[in-house]
Tab-separated table of C-alpha atoms and ligand atoms in Angstrom:
chain	number	residue	atom	x	y	z
I	1	MET	CA	19.717	-62.904	157.882
I	2	GLN	CA	19.764	-61.714	161.545
I	3	SER	CA	18.833	-64.586	163.969
I	4	LYS	CA	15.841	-63.885	166.364
I	5	THR	CA	16.653	-63.681	170.217
I	6	ILE	CA	14.770	-65.856	172.687
I	7	GLU	CA	12.851	-62.571	173.763
I	8	ASP	CA	11.872	-62.173	170.013
I	9	LEU	CA	10.401	-65.591	169.743
I	10	GLN	CA	8.715	-65.269	173.023
I	11	LEU	CA	6.871	-62.264	171.887
I	12	GLU	CA	6.150	-63.839	168.519
I	13	ASN	CA	4.847	-66.966	170.333
I	14	ASP	CA	2.514	-64.857	172.676
I	15	ALA	CA	1.228	-62.800	169.598
I	16	LEU	CA	0.475	-66.023	167.781
I	17	ARG	CA	-1.264	-67.571	170.912
I	18	GLN	CA	-3.281	-64.277	171.048
I	19	ARG	CA	-4.141	-64.481	167.337
I	20	ILE	CA	-5.158	-68.206	167.643
I	21	LYS	CA	-7.694	-67.334	170.383
I	22	VAL	CA	-9.289	-64.605	168.217
I	23	LEU	CA	-9.539	-67.096	165.338
I	24	GLU	CA	-10.885	-69.698	167.342
I	25	SER	CA	-13.721	-67.518	168.761
I	26	GLN	CA	-14.280	-66.255	165.086
I	27	LEU	CA	-14.599	-70.022	163.963
I	28	ALA	CA	-16.832	-70.819	166.891
I	29	GLU	CA	-19.260	-67.760	166.077
I	30	SER	CA	-19.282	-68.653	162.444
I	31	ASN	CA	-20.741	-72.060	163.293
I	32	ASP	CA	-18.768	-73.405	160.150
I	33	THR	CA	-15.956	-75.536	161.312
I	34	PRO	CA	-13.326	-77.378	158.929
I	35	LEU	CA	-14.285	-80.958	158.389
I	36	GLN	CA	-11.998	-83.139	160.309
I	37	ASP	CA	-9.241	-85.064	158.493
I	38	PRO	CA	-8.705	-87.626	157.519
I	39	PHE	CA	-10.612	-87.136	154.392
I	40	GLU	CA	-12.282	-90.292	153.020
I	41	THR	CA	-12.453	-91.474	149.542
I	42	VAL	CA	-15.309	-93.074	148.229
I	43	ALA	CA	-15.945	-96.021	145.622
I	44	ALA	CA	-19.091	-94.503	144.131
I	45	LEU	CA	-20.931	-91.123	143.862
I	46	THR	CA	-24.225	-90.708	145.985
I	47	ASN	CA	-27.567	-89.722	144.584
I	48	PRO	CA	-27.206	-86.232	145.888
I	49	ASP	CA	-23.957	-86.023	144.035
I	50	ILE	CA	-25.383	-87.153	140.964
I	51	ARG	CA	-28.268	-84.690	141.308
I	52	ARG	CA	-25.683	-81.823	142.003
I	53	PHE	CA	-23.281	-82.669	139.216
I	54	GLY	CA	-25.770	-83.878	136.669
I	55	ARG	CA	-24.671	-81.266	133.887
I	56	GLN	CA	-21.212	-82.500	134.237
I	57	LEU	CA	-22.008	-86.079	134.396
I	58	ILE	CA	-23.791	-86.058	131.064
I	59	LEU	CA	-20.909	-84.555	129.290
I	60	PRO	CA	-19.117	-86.505	126.722
I	61	ARG	CA	-15.566	-87.610	128.015
I	62	TRP	CA	-16.500	-86.467	131.413
I	63	GLY	CA	-19.154	-88.809	132.903
I	64	LYS	CA	-19.326	-90.467	136.381
I	65	ALA	CA	-15.769	-91.547	136.117
I	66	SER	CA	-14.168	-88.062	136.032
I	67	GLN	CA	-16.715	-86.606	138.653
I	68	LEU	CA	-15.475	-89.549	141.164
I	69	LYS	CA	-11.862	-88.792	140.303
I	70	LEU	CA	-12.653	-85.141	141.369
I	71	ARG	CA	-14.553	-86.376	144.385
I	72	ASN	CA	-11.434	-88.361	145.553
I	73	SER	CA	-8.817	-85.897	144.806
I	74	SER	CA	-7.394	-83.005	146.953
I	75	VAL	CA	-6.105	-79.703	145.510
I	76	LEU	CA	-4.216	-77.137	147.561
I	77	ILE	CA	-4.753	-73.542	146.537
I	78	VAL	CA	-2.102	-71.173	147.852
I	79	GLY	CA	-3.233	-67.629	148.054
I	80	ALA	CA	-7.000	-66.692	148.472
I	81	GLY	CA	-6.719	-63.357	146.539
I	82	GLY	CA	-7.598	-62.366	142.990
I	83	LEU	CA	-6.589	-65.667	141.481
I	84	GLY	CA	-7.425	-67.890	144.415
I	85	ALA	CA	-10.859	-66.623	144.932
I	86	PRO	CA	-12.416	-67.595	141.567
I	87	ALA	CA	-10.334	-70.953	141.467
I	88	ALA	CA	-11.455	-71.978	144.922
I	89	LEU	CA	-15.005	-71.188	144.142
I	90	TYR	CA	-15.058	-73.172	140.849
I	91	LEU	CA	-13.121	-76.119	142.324
I	92	GLY	CA	-15.246	-76.210	145.377
I	93	ALA	CA	-18.394	-76.005	143.365
I	94	GLY	CA	-17.273	-78.351	140.736
I	95	GLY	CA	-16.716	-81.248	143.131
I	96	ILE	CA	-13.177	-81.447	144.169
I	97	GLY	CA	-13.258	-83.562	147.459
I	98	ARG	CA	-10.746	-81.897	149.509
I	99	LEU	CA	-9.650	-78.272	149.033
I	100	GLY	CA	-6.664	-76.910	151.107
I	101	ILE	CA	-6.524	-73.107	151.099
I	102	VAL	CA	-3.382	-71.389	152.398
I	103	ASP	CA	-3.410	-67.510	153.196
I	104	HIS	CA	-1.879	-65.594	155.942
I	105	ASP	CA	-3.788	-62.263	154.903
I	106	GLU	CA	-7.142	-60.722	156.135
I	107	VAL	CA	-10.098	-59.593	153.970
I	108	ASP	CA	-9.569	-55.753	153.248
I	109	ILE	CA	-12.085	-53.712	151.481
I	110	GLY	CA	-9.805	-52.946	148.682
I	111	ASN	CA	-9.601	-56.723	147.771
I	112	LEU	CA	-13.337	-57.177	147.043
I	113	HIS	CA	-13.324	-55.746	143.412
I	114	ARG	CA	-11.506	-58.970	142.358
I	115	GLN	CA	-11.446	-61.378	145.378
I	116	VAL	CA	-15.056	-62.370	144.757
I	117	ILE	CA	-15.008	-65.028	147.287
I	118	HIS	CA	-14.976	-62.570	150.179
I	119	THR	CA	-17.706	-59.953	151.115
I	120	GLU	CA	-17.899	-56.830	152.922
I	121	ALA	CA	-19.221	-58.498	156.068
I	122	LYS	CA	-15.957	-60.605	156.041
I	123	GLN	CA	-13.528	-57.634	156.486
I	124	GLY	CA	-10.856	-58.477	158.936
I	125	MET	CA	-11.416	-62.128	158.677
I	126	PRO	CA	-8.582	-64.484	157.590
I	127	LYS	CA	-9.164	-65.034	153.876
I	128	ALA	CA	-8.580	-68.746	154.261
I	129	LEU	CA	-11.767	-68.773	156.604
I	130	SER	CA	-13.793	-66.396	154.670
I	131	ALA	CA	-12.867	-68.797	151.380
I	132	MET	CA	-13.995	-71.816	153.429
I	133	LYS	CA	-17.396	-70.190	154.438
I	134	ALA	CA	-17.940	-69.193	150.688
I	135	ILE	CA	-17.222	-72.689	149.485
I	136	HIS	CA	-19.316	-74.272	152.172
I	137	ALA	CA	-22.255	-72.075	151.326
I	138	ILE	CA	-22.145	-73.483	147.748
I	139	ASN	CA	-21.042	-77.115	148.552
I	140	SER	CA	-21.205	-78.034	152.207
I	141	SER	CA	-19.682	-81.457	151.393
I	142	CYS	CA	-16.418	-80.197	150.087
I	143	HIS	CA	-13.793	-80.841	152.567
I	144	VAL	CA	-12.065	-77.442	153.023
I	145	VAL	CA	-8.947	-77.184	155.037
I	146	PRO	CA	-8.053	-73.573	155.796
I	147	TYR	CA	-4.318	-72.840	156.701
I	148	LEU	CA	-3.900	-69.340	158.019
I	149	PHE	CA	-0.318	-68.983	157.578
I	150	SER	CA	2.115	-67.868	154.946
I	151	MET	CA	3.534	-70.953	153.000
I	152	ASP	CA	7.467	-70.992	153.375
I	153	SER	CA	10.307	-73.380	153.432
I	154	SER	CA	9.458	-74.594	156.877
I	155	ASN	CA	5.983	-75.643	156.105
I	156	ALA	CA	5.541	-76.280	152.397
I	157	MET	CA	6.596	-79.855	152.132
I	158	ASP	CA	4.512	-80.855	154.994
I	159	VAL	CA	1.353	-79.333	153.768
I	160	ILE	CA	1.889	-80.040	150.050
I	161	LYS	CA	2.618	-83.762	150.413
I	162	ASP	CA	-1.229	-84.283	151.231
I	163	TYR	CA	-2.511	-83.019	148.102
I	164	ASP	CA	-2.511	-84.150	144.448
I	165	LEU	CA	-2.091	-80.986	142.860
I	166	VAL	CA	-1.209	-77.383	143.651
I	167	VAL	CA	-2.629	-74.146	142.465
I	168	ASP	CA	-0.248	-71.171	142.789
I	169	ALA	CA	-2.498	-68.018	143.040
I	170	THR	CA	-0.160	-66.022	144.936
I	171	ASP	CA	1.615	-62.824	143.904
I	172	ASN	CA	5.261	-62.954	144.601
I	173	VAL	CA	8.221	-64.560	143.070
I	174	ALA	CA	9.677	-66.174	146.356
I	175	THR	CA	6.421	-68.138	146.789
I	176	ARG	CA	6.556	-68.948	143.014
I	177	TYR	CA	9.957	-70.666	143.331
I	178	LEU	CA	9.044	-72.220	146.673
I	179	LEU	CA	5.944	-73.859	145.146
I	180	ASN	CA	7.804	-74.895	142.132
I	181	ASP	CA	10.595	-76.659	144.079
I	182	ALA	CA	8.278	-78.276	146.524
I	183	CYS	CA	6.203	-79.537	143.709
I	184	VAL	CA	9.032	-81.031	141.794
I	185	LEU	CA	10.566	-82.650	144.978
I	186	LEU	CA	7.148	-84.152	145.813
I	187	GLY	CA	6.118	-85.008	142.121
I	188	LYS	CA	2.980	-82.836	142.148
I	189	PRO	CA	1.622	-80.861	139.124
I	190	LEU	CA	1.742	-77.230	139.734
I	191	VAL	CA	-0.960	-74.818	138.065
I	192	SER	CA	0.454	-71.533	138.119
I	193	GLY	CA	-1.241	-68.112	137.195
I	194	SER	CA	-0.449	-64.333	137.306
I	195	ALA	CA	-2.318	-61.297	136.596
I	196	LEU	CA	-1.272	-57.547	136.502
I	197	ARG	CA	-2.891	-54.440	134.989
I	198	TYR	CA	-4.777	-55.977	131.948
I	199	ASP	CA	-2.705	-58.993	131.375
I	200	GLY	CA	-2.474	-62.472	132.729
I	201	GLN	CA	-0.486	-65.642	132.222
I	202	LEU	CA	-1.195	-69.354	132.912
I	203	THR	CA	1.003	-72.438	132.756
I	204	VAL	CA	0.855	-75.965	134.082
I	205	TYR	CA	4.330	-76.875	135.341
I	206	ASN	CA	5.816	-80.152	136.380
I	207	TYR	CA	3.366	-82.338	134.679
I	208	GLN	CA	4.258	-85.317	132.762
I	209	GLN	CA	7.401	-84.535	130.839
I	210	GLY	CA	6.825	-80.803	130.773
I	211	PRO	CA	9.227	-78.151	132.399
I	212	CYS	CA	9.074	-76.806	135.686
I	213	TYR	CA	9.112	-72.956	136.628
I	214	ARG	CA	12.911	-73.110	136.928
I	215	CYS	CA	13.448	-74.633	133.525
I	216	LEU	CA	11.869	-71.295	132.116
I	217	HIS	CA	13.269	-68.872	134.766
I	218	PRO	CA	16.610	-70.509	136.218
I	219	VAL	CA	17.194	-67.029	138.136
I	220	PRO	CA	14.733	-64.632	139.681
I	221	PRO	CA	14.297	-61.325	138.219
I	222	PRO	CA	15.768	-58.355	140.161
I	223	PRO	CA	13.161	-57.453	142.767
I	224	GLU	CA	12.804	-53.859	141.587
I	225	THR	CA	11.586	-55.049	138.293
I	226	VAL	CA	8.817	-57.083	139.619
I	227	GLY	CA	5.402	-55.395	139.186
I	228	ARG	CA	2.956	-55.670	141.836
I	229	CYS	CA	-0.912	-55.161	141.892
I	230	SER	CA	-0.706	-52.623	144.804
I	231	ASP	CA	1.779	-50.376	142.698
I	232	ASN	CA	0.512	-51.113	139.161
I	233	GLY	CA	-3.092	-51.902	139.551
I	234	VAL	CA	-5.266	-54.571	138.055
I	235	LEU	CA	-8.658	-54.924	136.589
I	236	GLY	CA	-10.697	-57.076	138.728
I	237	VAL	CA	-11.775	-59.340	135.750
I	238	VAL	CA	-8.395	-60.225	134.760
I	239	PRO	CA	-7.362	-62.286	137.705
I	240	GLY	CA	-10.867	-63.766	137.482
I	241	VAL	CA	-10.186	-64.921	134.035
I	242	ILE	CA	-6.793	-66.530	134.952
I	243	GLY	CA	-8.057	-67.844	138.344
I	244	ILE	CA	-10.961	-69.763	136.482
I	245	LEU	CA	-8.605	-71.168	133.848
I	246	GLN	CA	-6.520	-72.368	136.785
I	247	ALA	CA	-9.472	-74.272	138.065
I	248	LEU	CA	-10.209	-75.593	134.615
I	249	GLU	CA	-6.544	-76.847	134.304
I	250	ALA	CA	-6.624	-78.427	137.475
I	251	MET	CA	-9.915	-80.353	136.812
I	252	LYS	CA	-8.405	-81.425	133.446
I	253	VAL	CA	-5.265	-82.742	135.005
I	254	ILE	CA	-7.175	-84.617	137.740
I	255	SER	CA	-9.744	-86.077	135.286
I	256	GLY	CA	-7.081	-87.154	133.068
I	257	LEU	CA	-8.496	-84.886	130.097
I	258	HIS	CA	-5.486	-82.645	130.012
I	259	PRO	CA	-3.533	-83.199	126.785
I	260	GLY	CA	-0.303	-83.010	128.574
I	261	GLU	CA	1.480	-80.908	126.086
I	262	PRO	CA	3.284	-78.022	127.856
I	263	SER	CA	2.062	-74.580	126.963
I	264	PHE	CA	2.060	-70.929	128.256
I	265	LEU	CA	-1.028	-69.117	127.819
I	266	ILE	CA	-1.077	-65.202	127.781
I	267	PHE	CA	-4.061	-63.264	128.291
I	268	SER	CA	-4.181	-59.608	127.303
I	269	ALA	CA	-7.612	-57.845	127.787
I	270	LEU	CA	-6.848	-54.941	125.595
I	271	SER	CA	-5.429	-57.019	122.509
I	272	ASN	CA	-7.128	-58.593	119.684
I	273	PRO	CA	-7.158	-61.658	120.014
I	274	MET	CA	-7.201	-61.614	123.844
I	275	PHE	CA	-5.682	-65.152	124.112
I	276	ARG	CA	-2.405	-66.311	122.767
I	277	THR	CA	-0.819	-69.749	123.572
I	278	MET	CA	2.732	-70.631	122.993
I	279	LYS	CA	4.078	-74.318	123.065
I	280	LEU	CA	6.790	-75.001	125.599
I	281	ARG	CA	9.712	-77.312	125.289
I	282	SER	CA	9.791	-80.307	127.775
I	283	LYS	CA	11.898	-79.958	130.811
I	284	LYS	CA	15.534	-78.920	130.672
I	285	LYS	CA	18.228	-81.583	131.207
I	286	GLU	CA	20.290	-78.856	133.049
I	287	CYS	CA	17.396	-77.566	135.272
I	288	ALA	CA	18.747	-77.068	138.756
I	289	ILE	CA	15.837	-78.973	140.318
I	290	CYS	CA	14.027	-81.092	137.687
I	291	GLY	CA	17.108	-81.850	135.431
I	292	ASP	CA	19.372	-84.833	135.156
I	293	ASN	CA	21.701	-83.688	137.847
I	294	PRO	CA	19.857	-81.599	140.171
I	295	THR	CA	21.900	-79.355	142.398
I	296	ILE	CA	18.821	-78.368	144.523
I	297	THR	CA	17.441	-81.247	146.497
I	298	LYS	CA	15.619	-79.681	149.243
I	299	LEU	CA	14.026	-76.498	149.933
I	300	ILE	CA	16.108	-73.269	150.232
I	301	ASP	CA	15.892	-69.755	151.632
I	302	TYR	CA	13.626	-68.275	148.908
I	303	VAL	CA	13.546	-64.699	150.397
I	304	GLU	CA	17.464	-64.646	150.239
I	305	PHE	CA	17.312	-66.244	146.690
I	306	CYS	CA	14.778	-63.859	145.303
I	307	GLY	CA	15.732	-60.695	147.311
I	308	ALA	CA	12.223	-60.149	148.291
I	309	GLY	CA	9.877	-61.901	150.640
I	310	ALA	CA	6.228	-63.210	150.212
I	311	ASP	CA	4.533	-60.261	151.655
I	312	ASP	CA	4.232	-57.638	148.875
I	313	LYS	CA	2.371	-55.192	150.973
I	314	ASN	CA	3.908	-52.206	152.860
I	315	ILE	CA	7.423	-52.536	151.478
I	316	THR	CA	8.895	-49.598	153.019
I	317	GLN	CA	12.374	-48.838	151.544
I	318	SER	CA	14.690	-46.795	153.640
I	319	VAL	CA	16.746	-45.089	151.203
I	320	LEU	CA	17.064	-41.727	153.034
I	321	GLY	CA	18.195	-41.028	156.587
I	322	PRO	CA	15.961	-39.398	159.207
I	323	ASN	CA	17.238	-35.870	158.439
I	324	GLU	CA	16.238	-36.238	154.953
I	325	ARG	CA	12.657	-36.824	155.683
I	326	VAL	CA	9.697	-34.996	157.258
I	327	SER	CA	6.443	-36.288	158.819
I	328	ALA	CA	3.066	-35.334	157.524
I	329	THR	CA	2.651	-33.217	160.592
I	330	GLU	CA	5.899	-31.478	160.039
I	331	TYR	CA	5.050	-30.719	156.537
I	332	ASN	CA	1.387	-29.433	157.731
I	333	HIS	CA	3.446	-27.054	159.682
I	334	VAL	CA	5.213	-25.664	156.712
I	335	LEU	CA	1.767	-25.099	155.079
I	336	GLU	CA	0.421	-23.314	158.268
I	337	THR	CA	3.510	-21.047	158.440
I	338	ASN	CA	3.162	-20.107	154.734
I	339	ARG	CA	6.943	-20.723	154.095
I	340	ALA	CA	7.692	-20.671	150.397
I	341	HIS	CA	8.367	-24.244	149.073
I	342	VAL	CA	7.591	-26.558	146.380
I	343	LEU	CA	5.877	-29.814	146.953
I	344	LEU	CA	6.899	-32.109	144.156
I	345	ASP	CA	4.419	-34.909	143.672
I	346	VAL	CA	6.261	-37.887	141.889
I	347	ARG	CA	3.022	-40.127	141.159
I	348	PRO	CA	2.016	-41.061	137.805
I	349	ALA	CA	-0.316	-38.283	136.463
I	350	LEU	CA	-3.321	-40.552	136.194
I	351	GLN	CA	-3.244	-40.787	140.108
I	352	LEU	CA	-3.666	-36.862	140.553
I	353	ASP	CA	-7.315	-37.447	139.611
I	354	ILE	CA	-7.790	-39.828	142.786
I	355	CYS	CA	-6.393	-37.146	145.149
I	356	ASN	CA	-3.670	-34.395	145.329
I	357	LEU	CA	-2.825	-31.343	147.128
I	358	PRO	CA	-3.496	-28.418	144.541
I	359	HIS	CA	-0.363	-26.446	145.258
I	360	SER	CA	1.852	-29.437	144.347
I	361	LEU	CA	3.786	-29.724	141.053
I	362	ASN	CA	3.535	-33.211	139.354
I	363	ILE	CA	6.419	-34.792	137.643
I	364	PRO	CA	6.058	-38.416	137.626
I	365	ILE	CA	9.410	-40.189	138.857
I	366	ASP	CA	9.777	-41.851	135.447
I	367	GLU	CA	10.012	-38.509	133.788
I	368	LEU	CA	11.833	-36.709	136.454
I	369	ASP	CA	15.298	-36.717	134.865
I	370	LYS	CA	14.099	-35.317	131.575
I	371	ARG	CA	11.667	-32.829	133.210
I	372	ILE	CA	13.954	-31.508	136.061
I	373	GLY	CA	14.157	-28.065	134.238
I	374	GLU	CA	10.355	-27.468	135.177
I	375	LEU	CA	11.321	-27.682	138.844
I	376	GLN	CA	14.425	-25.614	138.439
I	377	ASP	CA	12.609	-22.840	136.769
I	378	ILE	CA	10.111	-22.630	139.568
I	379	MET	CA	12.766	-22.636	142.151
I	380	LYS	CA	14.648	-19.989	140.315
I	381	GLN	CA	11.516	-17.723	139.701
I	382	GLN	CA	10.334	-17.979	143.450
I	383	SER	CA	14.023	-18.084	144.882
I	384	ILE	CA	13.423	-21.463	146.503
I	385	GLU	CA	16.396	-23.490	147.763
I	386	GLY	CA	16.875	-27.135	147.858
I	387	LYS	CA	15.981	-27.467	151.477
I	388	ASP	CA	12.499	-26.103	150.651
I	389	VAL	CA	11.731	-28.747	148.258
I	390	TYR	CA	9.443	-31.520	149.561
I	391	VAL	CA	8.603	-34.683	147.607
I	392	VAL	CA	5.670	-36.650	147.957
I	393	CYS	CA	4.160	-40.011	146.436
I	394	ARG	CA	1.434	-42.463	147.692
I	395	LEU	CA	3.327	-44.414	150.204
I	396	GLY	CA	6.772	-42.768	150.636
I	397	ASN	CA	9.015	-45.069	148.627
I	398	ASP	CA	9.487	-43.377	145.269
I	399	SER	CA	9.665	-40.045	147.020
I	400	GLN	CA	12.781	-41.125	148.539
I	401	LEU	CA	14.292	-42.244	145.277
I	402	ALA	CA	13.395	-38.894	143.800
I	403	VAL	CA	15.174	-37.106	146.615
I	404	ARG	CA	18.416	-38.930	145.427
I	405	MET	CA	17.500	-38.085	141.771
I	406	LEU	CA	17.168	-34.482	142.836
I	407	GLU	CA	20.699	-34.524	144.169
I	408	LYS	CA	22.162	-35.706	141.059
I	409	HIS	CA	20.703	-32.613	139.372
I	410	GLY	CA	22.289	-30.356	141.873
I	411	ILE	CA	19.348	-29.944	144.174
I	412	GLN	CA	20.508	-30.617	147.470
I	413	GLY	CA	18.666	-30.795	150.955
I	414	ALA	CA	15.233	-31.836	149.532
I	415	ARG	CA	13.212	-34.048	151.890
I	416	ASP	CA	10.299	-36.487	151.240
I	417	LEU	CA	7.073	-36.990	153.318
I	418	THR	CA	7.378	-40.257	155.253
I	419	GLY	CA	4.607	-42.440	154.370
I	420	GLY	CA	3.367	-40.229	151.531
I	421	TYR	CA	-0.233	-39.261	151.147
I	422	TYR	CA	-1.149	-42.426	153.093
I	423	GLN	CA	0.414	-40.775	156.170
I	424	TRP	CA	-1.117	-37.336	155.283
I	425	ALA	CA	-4.421	-38.978	155.179
I	426	THR	CA	-3.904	-40.807	158.511
I	427	ASP	CA	-2.253	-38.081	160.494
I	428	VAL	CA	-3.298	-34.735	159.026
I	429	ASP	CA	-6.324	-34.873	156.887
I	430	THR	CA	-8.634	-37.748	157.417
I	431	SER	CA	-10.994	-36.660	154.600
I	432	PHE	CA	-7.975	-37.209	152.161
I	433	PRO	CA	-8.672	-40.569	150.017
I	434	ILE	CA	-6.498	-43.569	150.693
I	435	TYR	CA	-6.157	-46.034	147.834
B	501	ATP	N1	3.561	-67.429	150.707
B	501	ATP	C1	2.406	-67.242	150.967
B	501	ATP	N2	1.512	-68.098	151.559
B	501	ATP	C2	0.197	-67.930	151.719
B	501	ATP	N3	-0.404	-66.878	151.033
B	501	ATP	C3	0.296	-66.195	150.261
B	501	ATP	C4	1.710	-66.153	150.161
B	501	ATP	N4	2.057	-65.181	149.131
B	501	ATP	C5	0.881	-64.526	148.779
B	501	ATP	N5	-0.158	-65.043	149.468
B	501	ATP	C6	-1.555	-64.577	149.308
B	501	ATP	O1	-1.911	-64.481	147.905
B	501	ATP	C7	-2.892	-63.632	147.620
B	501	ATP	C8	-2.543	-62.778	146.458
B	501	ATP	O2	-3.650	-61.947	146.132
B	501	ATP	P1	-3.622	-60.687	145.409
B	501	ATP	O3	-2.484	-60.999	144.282
B	501	ATP	O4	-4.986	-60.572	144.882
B	501	ATP	O5	-3.195	-59.510	146.240
B	501	ATP	P2	-3.353	-58.997	147.798
B	501	ATP	O6	-2.075	-59.320	148.515
B	501	ATP	O7	-4.692	-59.637	148.328
B	501	ATP	O8	-3.712	-57.478	147.580
B	501	ATP	P3	-2.980	-56.237	147.266
B	501	ATP	O9	-1.804	-56.659	146.226
B	501	ATP	O10	-3.717	-55.436	146.614
B	501	ATP	O11	-2.361	-55.605	148.378
B	501	ATP	C9	-2.872	-62.746	149.005
B	501	ATP	O12	-4.089	-62.995	149.693
B	501	ATP	C10	-1.586	-63.085	149.705
B	501	ATP	O13	-1.855	-63.067	151.071
B	502	ZN	ZN1	12.927	-77.604	135.858
């Protein structure tokens, strides 16, 4: 990793100060400030508590004792997105005394189909603050602590040490290992969830003699094999289901109702049955962090370990050099001058329904090797050379890989549209949909 210069740090520092000012004014405007620490535990429920949680109090095996345990406990939710939104709502509504919410991101319209804790009016607001306001609207006595930064090796131990349990509601492998290791080192149970497309998973790690995440996954998967919601899509209800189950598992662990047997739950919305559970073995003796002779005794650099960072947005690959790429405006000039060319759209066919340029040829990148003949035929029929082939996708990542694939098939000189249709919609045709 390249180290930062003093000037870089100064600039970062100025930007952070600026940002803090904006956030402080948002908070002041919102008239809804976090309750100040320290968070006080209580010896008994109040009458308003008894009124509010009456339906839980009369539950066999729950009663006043479990509710009081919730009231005196603290849970840290990392990520206020698709999983964290429902988890935070139910944990806040259900009576957890102190709820920490960590998220560096801000609310975007594309979050709202699944991140139900946020609203249209909260666009642009830090998610942790928006979540705090939503929880306070349901339960004003919940002690919410928003953390408006990304959790990493420099801050994880310090934040997590003050909580009884951690809910991993993030979307990336680096944070998964980070939270796992911090929870093992601090002896905290970790309720971990994930959701992608129509499927989700749920496990409680590091609880009683159960395994940790590293016991099951000693090495991270290659970054290019990790699916992201922003690339693969996710049906909004799916993280909703898993996030609510994360809240449930957290409440069971805190109240002492969790059976403790380690298990792995798989949810597949399109299968029958939709839920399957597999038993897990106890922790592994040879695990690098929770085993008998741990080799990891403090947090490491998880971005380096996983080959990818916590921010899964705007991942822009630089596979091609500047001469192998054209801007959206340059491509528009090709259209305006009527130059004979092929525009190869390498997105999955389904996405053509959302938007497309009608003159484009669609061959999804996964099929490009076996369908290359279709492109070659058109080039031959219309006497088009490699340098007049332009490749486009949604954001300009796959299109670069596709240019390299074309070279392997002897089509030299093709170029991709930098920033894909996103840039096209921003720079050339603002009526073109962005998704
Ligand atoms: N290390 C981290 N620290 C704090 N928050 C994190 C960290 N890693 C991920 N998150 C947050 O976890 C949330 C995960 O939410 P979700 O999976 O629904 O995706 P998203 O990032 O909001 O949206 P999209 O994937 O569509 O861009 C995000 O709000 C993200 O900012
Ligand atoms: Zn382990």
